[in-house]
mmCIF file with all atom_site columns, C-alpha atoms in Angstrom:
data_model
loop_
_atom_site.group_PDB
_atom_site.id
_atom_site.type_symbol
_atom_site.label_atom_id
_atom_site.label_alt_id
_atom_site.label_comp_id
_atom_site.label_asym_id
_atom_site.label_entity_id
_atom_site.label_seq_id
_atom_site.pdbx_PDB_ins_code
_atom_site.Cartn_x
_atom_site.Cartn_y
_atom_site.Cartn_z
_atom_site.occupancy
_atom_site.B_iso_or_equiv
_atom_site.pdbx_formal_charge
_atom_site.auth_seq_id
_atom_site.auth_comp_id
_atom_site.auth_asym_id
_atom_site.auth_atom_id
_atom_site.pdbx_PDB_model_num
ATOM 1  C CA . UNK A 1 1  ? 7.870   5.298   77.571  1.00 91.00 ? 222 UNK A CA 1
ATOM 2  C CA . UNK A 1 2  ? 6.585   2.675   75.465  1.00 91.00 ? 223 UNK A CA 1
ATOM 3  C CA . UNK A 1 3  ? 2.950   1.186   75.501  1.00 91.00 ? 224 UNK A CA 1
ATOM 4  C CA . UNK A 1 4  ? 4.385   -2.118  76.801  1.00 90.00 ? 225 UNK A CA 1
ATOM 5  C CA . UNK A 1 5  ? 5.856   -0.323  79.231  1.00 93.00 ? 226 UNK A CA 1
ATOM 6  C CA . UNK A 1 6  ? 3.143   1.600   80.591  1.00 93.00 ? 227 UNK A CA 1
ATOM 7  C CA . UNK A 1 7  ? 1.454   -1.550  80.617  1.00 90.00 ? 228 UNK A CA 1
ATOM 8  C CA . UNK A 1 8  ? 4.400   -3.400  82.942  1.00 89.00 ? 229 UNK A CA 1
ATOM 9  C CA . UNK A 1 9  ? 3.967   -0.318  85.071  1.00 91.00 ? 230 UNK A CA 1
ATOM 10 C CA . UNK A 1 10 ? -0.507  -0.975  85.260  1.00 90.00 ? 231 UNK A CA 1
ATOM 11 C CA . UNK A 1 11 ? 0.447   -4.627  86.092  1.00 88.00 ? 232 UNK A CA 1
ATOM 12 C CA . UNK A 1 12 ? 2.783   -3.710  88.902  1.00 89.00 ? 233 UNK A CA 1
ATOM 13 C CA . UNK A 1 13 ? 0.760   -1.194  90.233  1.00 88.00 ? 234 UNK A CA 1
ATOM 14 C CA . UNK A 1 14 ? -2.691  -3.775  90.202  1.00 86.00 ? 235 UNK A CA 1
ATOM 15 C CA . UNK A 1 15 ? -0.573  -6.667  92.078  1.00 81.00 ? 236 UNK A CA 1
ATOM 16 C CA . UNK A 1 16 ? -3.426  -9.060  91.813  1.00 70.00 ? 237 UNK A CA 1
ATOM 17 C CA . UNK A 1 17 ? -4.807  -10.326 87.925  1.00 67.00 ? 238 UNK A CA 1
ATOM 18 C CA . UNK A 1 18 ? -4.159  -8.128  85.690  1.00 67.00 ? 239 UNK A CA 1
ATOM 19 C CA . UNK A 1 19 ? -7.666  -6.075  85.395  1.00 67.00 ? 240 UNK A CA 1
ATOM 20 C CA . UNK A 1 20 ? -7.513  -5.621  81.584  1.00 74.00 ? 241 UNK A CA 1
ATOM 21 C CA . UNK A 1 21 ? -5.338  -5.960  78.227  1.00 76.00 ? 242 UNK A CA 1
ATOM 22 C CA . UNK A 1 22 ? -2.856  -3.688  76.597  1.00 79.00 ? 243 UNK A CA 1
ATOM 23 C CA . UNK A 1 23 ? -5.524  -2.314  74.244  1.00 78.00 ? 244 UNK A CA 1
ATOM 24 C CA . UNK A 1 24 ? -8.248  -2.407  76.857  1.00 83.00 ? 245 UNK A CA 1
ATOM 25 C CA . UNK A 1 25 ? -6.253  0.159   78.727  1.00 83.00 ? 246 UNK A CA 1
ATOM 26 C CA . UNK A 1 26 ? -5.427  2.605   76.294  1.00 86.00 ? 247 UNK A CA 1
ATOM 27 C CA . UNK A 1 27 ? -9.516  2.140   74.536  1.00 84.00 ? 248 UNK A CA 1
ATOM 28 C CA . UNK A 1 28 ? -10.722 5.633   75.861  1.00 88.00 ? 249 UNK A CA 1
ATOM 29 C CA . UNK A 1 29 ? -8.788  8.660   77.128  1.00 94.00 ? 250 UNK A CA 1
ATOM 30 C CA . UNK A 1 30 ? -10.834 10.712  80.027  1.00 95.00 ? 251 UNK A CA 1
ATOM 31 C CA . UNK A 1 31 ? -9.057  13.775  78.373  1.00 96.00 ? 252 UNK A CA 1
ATOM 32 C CA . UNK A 1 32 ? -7.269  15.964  76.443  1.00 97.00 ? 253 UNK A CA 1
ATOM 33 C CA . UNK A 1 33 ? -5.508  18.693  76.992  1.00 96.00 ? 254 UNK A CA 1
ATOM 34 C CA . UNK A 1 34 ? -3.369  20.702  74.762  1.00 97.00 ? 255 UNK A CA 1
ATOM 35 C CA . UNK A 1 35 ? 0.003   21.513  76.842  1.00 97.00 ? 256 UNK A CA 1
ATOM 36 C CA . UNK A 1 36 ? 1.488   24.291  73.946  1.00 97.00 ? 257 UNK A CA 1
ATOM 37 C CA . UNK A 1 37 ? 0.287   26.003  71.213  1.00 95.00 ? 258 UNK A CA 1
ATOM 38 C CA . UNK A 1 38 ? 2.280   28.340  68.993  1.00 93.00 ? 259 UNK A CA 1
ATOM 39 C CA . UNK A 1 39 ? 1.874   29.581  65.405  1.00 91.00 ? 260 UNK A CA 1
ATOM 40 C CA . UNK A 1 40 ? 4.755   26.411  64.425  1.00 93.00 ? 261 UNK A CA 1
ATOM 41 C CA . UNK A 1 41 ? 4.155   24.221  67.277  1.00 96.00 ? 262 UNK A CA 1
ATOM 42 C CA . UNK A 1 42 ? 0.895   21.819  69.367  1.00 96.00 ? 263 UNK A CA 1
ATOM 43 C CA . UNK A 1 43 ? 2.063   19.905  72.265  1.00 98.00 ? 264 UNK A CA 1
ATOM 44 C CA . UNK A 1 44 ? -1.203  17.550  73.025  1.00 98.00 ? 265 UNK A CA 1
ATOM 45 C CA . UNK A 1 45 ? -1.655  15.150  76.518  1.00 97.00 ? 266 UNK A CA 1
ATOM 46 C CA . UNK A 1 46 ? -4.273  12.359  76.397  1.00 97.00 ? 267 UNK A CA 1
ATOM 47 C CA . UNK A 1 47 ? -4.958  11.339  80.224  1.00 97.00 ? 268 UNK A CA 1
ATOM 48 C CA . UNK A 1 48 ? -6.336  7.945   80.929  1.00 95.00 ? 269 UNK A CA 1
ATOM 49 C CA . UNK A 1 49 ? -7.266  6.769   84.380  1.00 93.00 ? 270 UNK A CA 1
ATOM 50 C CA . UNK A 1 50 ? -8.121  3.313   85.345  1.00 89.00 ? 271 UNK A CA 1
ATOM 51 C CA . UNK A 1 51 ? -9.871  2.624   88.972  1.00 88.00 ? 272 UNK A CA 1
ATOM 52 C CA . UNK A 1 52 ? -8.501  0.121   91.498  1.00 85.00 ? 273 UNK A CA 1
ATOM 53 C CA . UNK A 1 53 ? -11.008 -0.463  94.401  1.00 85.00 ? 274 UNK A CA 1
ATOM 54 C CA . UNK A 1 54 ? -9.724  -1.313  97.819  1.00 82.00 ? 275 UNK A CA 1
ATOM 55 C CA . UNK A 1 55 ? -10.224 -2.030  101.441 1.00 87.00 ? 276 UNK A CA 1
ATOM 56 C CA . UNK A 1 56 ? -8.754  1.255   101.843 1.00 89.00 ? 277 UNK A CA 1
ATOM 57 C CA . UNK A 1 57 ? -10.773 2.844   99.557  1.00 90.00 ? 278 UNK A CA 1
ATOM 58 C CA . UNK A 1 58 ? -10.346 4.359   95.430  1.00 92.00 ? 279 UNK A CA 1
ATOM 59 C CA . UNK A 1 59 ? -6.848  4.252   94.035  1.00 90.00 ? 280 UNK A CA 1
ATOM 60 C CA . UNK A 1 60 ? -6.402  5.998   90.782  1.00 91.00 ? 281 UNK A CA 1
ATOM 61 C CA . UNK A 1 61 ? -3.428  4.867   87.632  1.00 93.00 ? 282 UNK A CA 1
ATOM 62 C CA . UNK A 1 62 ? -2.939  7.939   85.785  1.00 95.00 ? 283 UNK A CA 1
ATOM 63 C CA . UNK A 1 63 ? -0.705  7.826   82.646  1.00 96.00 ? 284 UNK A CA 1
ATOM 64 C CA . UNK A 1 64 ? -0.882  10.247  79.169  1.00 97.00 ? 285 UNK A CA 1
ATOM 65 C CA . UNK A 1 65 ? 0.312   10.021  75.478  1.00 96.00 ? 286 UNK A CA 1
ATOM 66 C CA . UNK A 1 66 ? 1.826   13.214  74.741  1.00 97.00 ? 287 UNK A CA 1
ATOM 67 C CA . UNK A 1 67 ? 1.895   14.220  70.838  1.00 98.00 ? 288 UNK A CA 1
ATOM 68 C CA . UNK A 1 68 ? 3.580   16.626  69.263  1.00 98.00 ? 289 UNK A CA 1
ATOM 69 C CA . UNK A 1 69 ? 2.608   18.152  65.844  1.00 98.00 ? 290 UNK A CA 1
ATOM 70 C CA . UNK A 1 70 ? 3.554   20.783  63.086  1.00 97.00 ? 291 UNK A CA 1
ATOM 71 C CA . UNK A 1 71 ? 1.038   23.154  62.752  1.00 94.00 ? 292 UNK A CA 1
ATOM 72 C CA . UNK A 1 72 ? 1.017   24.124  58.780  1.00 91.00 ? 293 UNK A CA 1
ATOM 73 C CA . UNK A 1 73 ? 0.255   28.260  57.259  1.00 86.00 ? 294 UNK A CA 1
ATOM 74 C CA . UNK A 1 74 ? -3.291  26.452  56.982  1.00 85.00 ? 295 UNK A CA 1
ATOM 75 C CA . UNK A 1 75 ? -3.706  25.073  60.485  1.00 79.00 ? 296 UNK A CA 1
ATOM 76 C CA . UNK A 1 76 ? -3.359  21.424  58.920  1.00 92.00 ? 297 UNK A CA 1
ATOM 77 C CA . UNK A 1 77 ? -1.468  19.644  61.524  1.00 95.00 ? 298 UNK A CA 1
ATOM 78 C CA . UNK A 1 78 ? 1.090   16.988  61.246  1.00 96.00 ? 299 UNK A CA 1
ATOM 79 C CA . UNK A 1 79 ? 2.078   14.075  63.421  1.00 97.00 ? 300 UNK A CA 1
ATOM 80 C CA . UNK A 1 80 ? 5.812   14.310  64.669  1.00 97.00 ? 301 UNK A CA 1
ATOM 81 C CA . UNK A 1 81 ? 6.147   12.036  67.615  1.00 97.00 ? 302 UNK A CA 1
ATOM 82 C CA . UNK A 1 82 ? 4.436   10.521  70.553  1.00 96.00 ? 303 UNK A CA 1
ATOM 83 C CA . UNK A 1 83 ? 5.636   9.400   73.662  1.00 96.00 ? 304 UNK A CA 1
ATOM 84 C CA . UNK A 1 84 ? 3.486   7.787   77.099  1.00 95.00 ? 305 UNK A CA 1
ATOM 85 C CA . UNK A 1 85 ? 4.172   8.726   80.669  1.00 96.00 ? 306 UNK A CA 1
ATOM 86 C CA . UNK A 1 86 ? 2.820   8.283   83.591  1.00 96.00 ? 307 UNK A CA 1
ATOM 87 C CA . UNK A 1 87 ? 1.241   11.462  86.021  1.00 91.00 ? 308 UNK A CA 1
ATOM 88 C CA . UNK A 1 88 ? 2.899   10.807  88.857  1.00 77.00 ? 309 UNK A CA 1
ATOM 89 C CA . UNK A 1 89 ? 5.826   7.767   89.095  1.00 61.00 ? 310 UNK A CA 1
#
């Protein structure tokens, strides 16, 4: 998934006005988390949450931007790709 798309996702999910802006929503993950580690290889999640409040009480939106890197013989790592998804869809 896309940014945008994680965003159409947050504005479906909130219904009413829209809470915040694309860059408002993706301004501070809550954590990270490395997935994979190997001696060529980090797999890294960055979990975000945003709070909805209701008459029925907390709802939660829980997405991640998973990254992959190269590690180098150094442990210099390189950006390969990243990719958004949400926890549970």
């Amino acid at each position: 998934m896309t940014k945008s798309e994680i965003y159409e996702k947050y504005r479906k999910w909130r219904k009413e006005s829209c809470g915040c802006y694309l860059d408002e929503l993706f301004h501070q993950p809550i954590a990270s988390y490395d997935m994979f580690e190997d001696d060529k290889k980090l797999v890294n999640r960055l979990y975000y949450i945003v709070p909805k409040y209701t008459t029925a009480g907390l709802d939660c939106f829980i997405f991640y931007e998973e990254n992959i890197f190269e590690k180098k013989k150094n442990d210099d790592l390189i950006w390969i790709a990243s990719s958004f998804d949400l926890q549970n869809d």
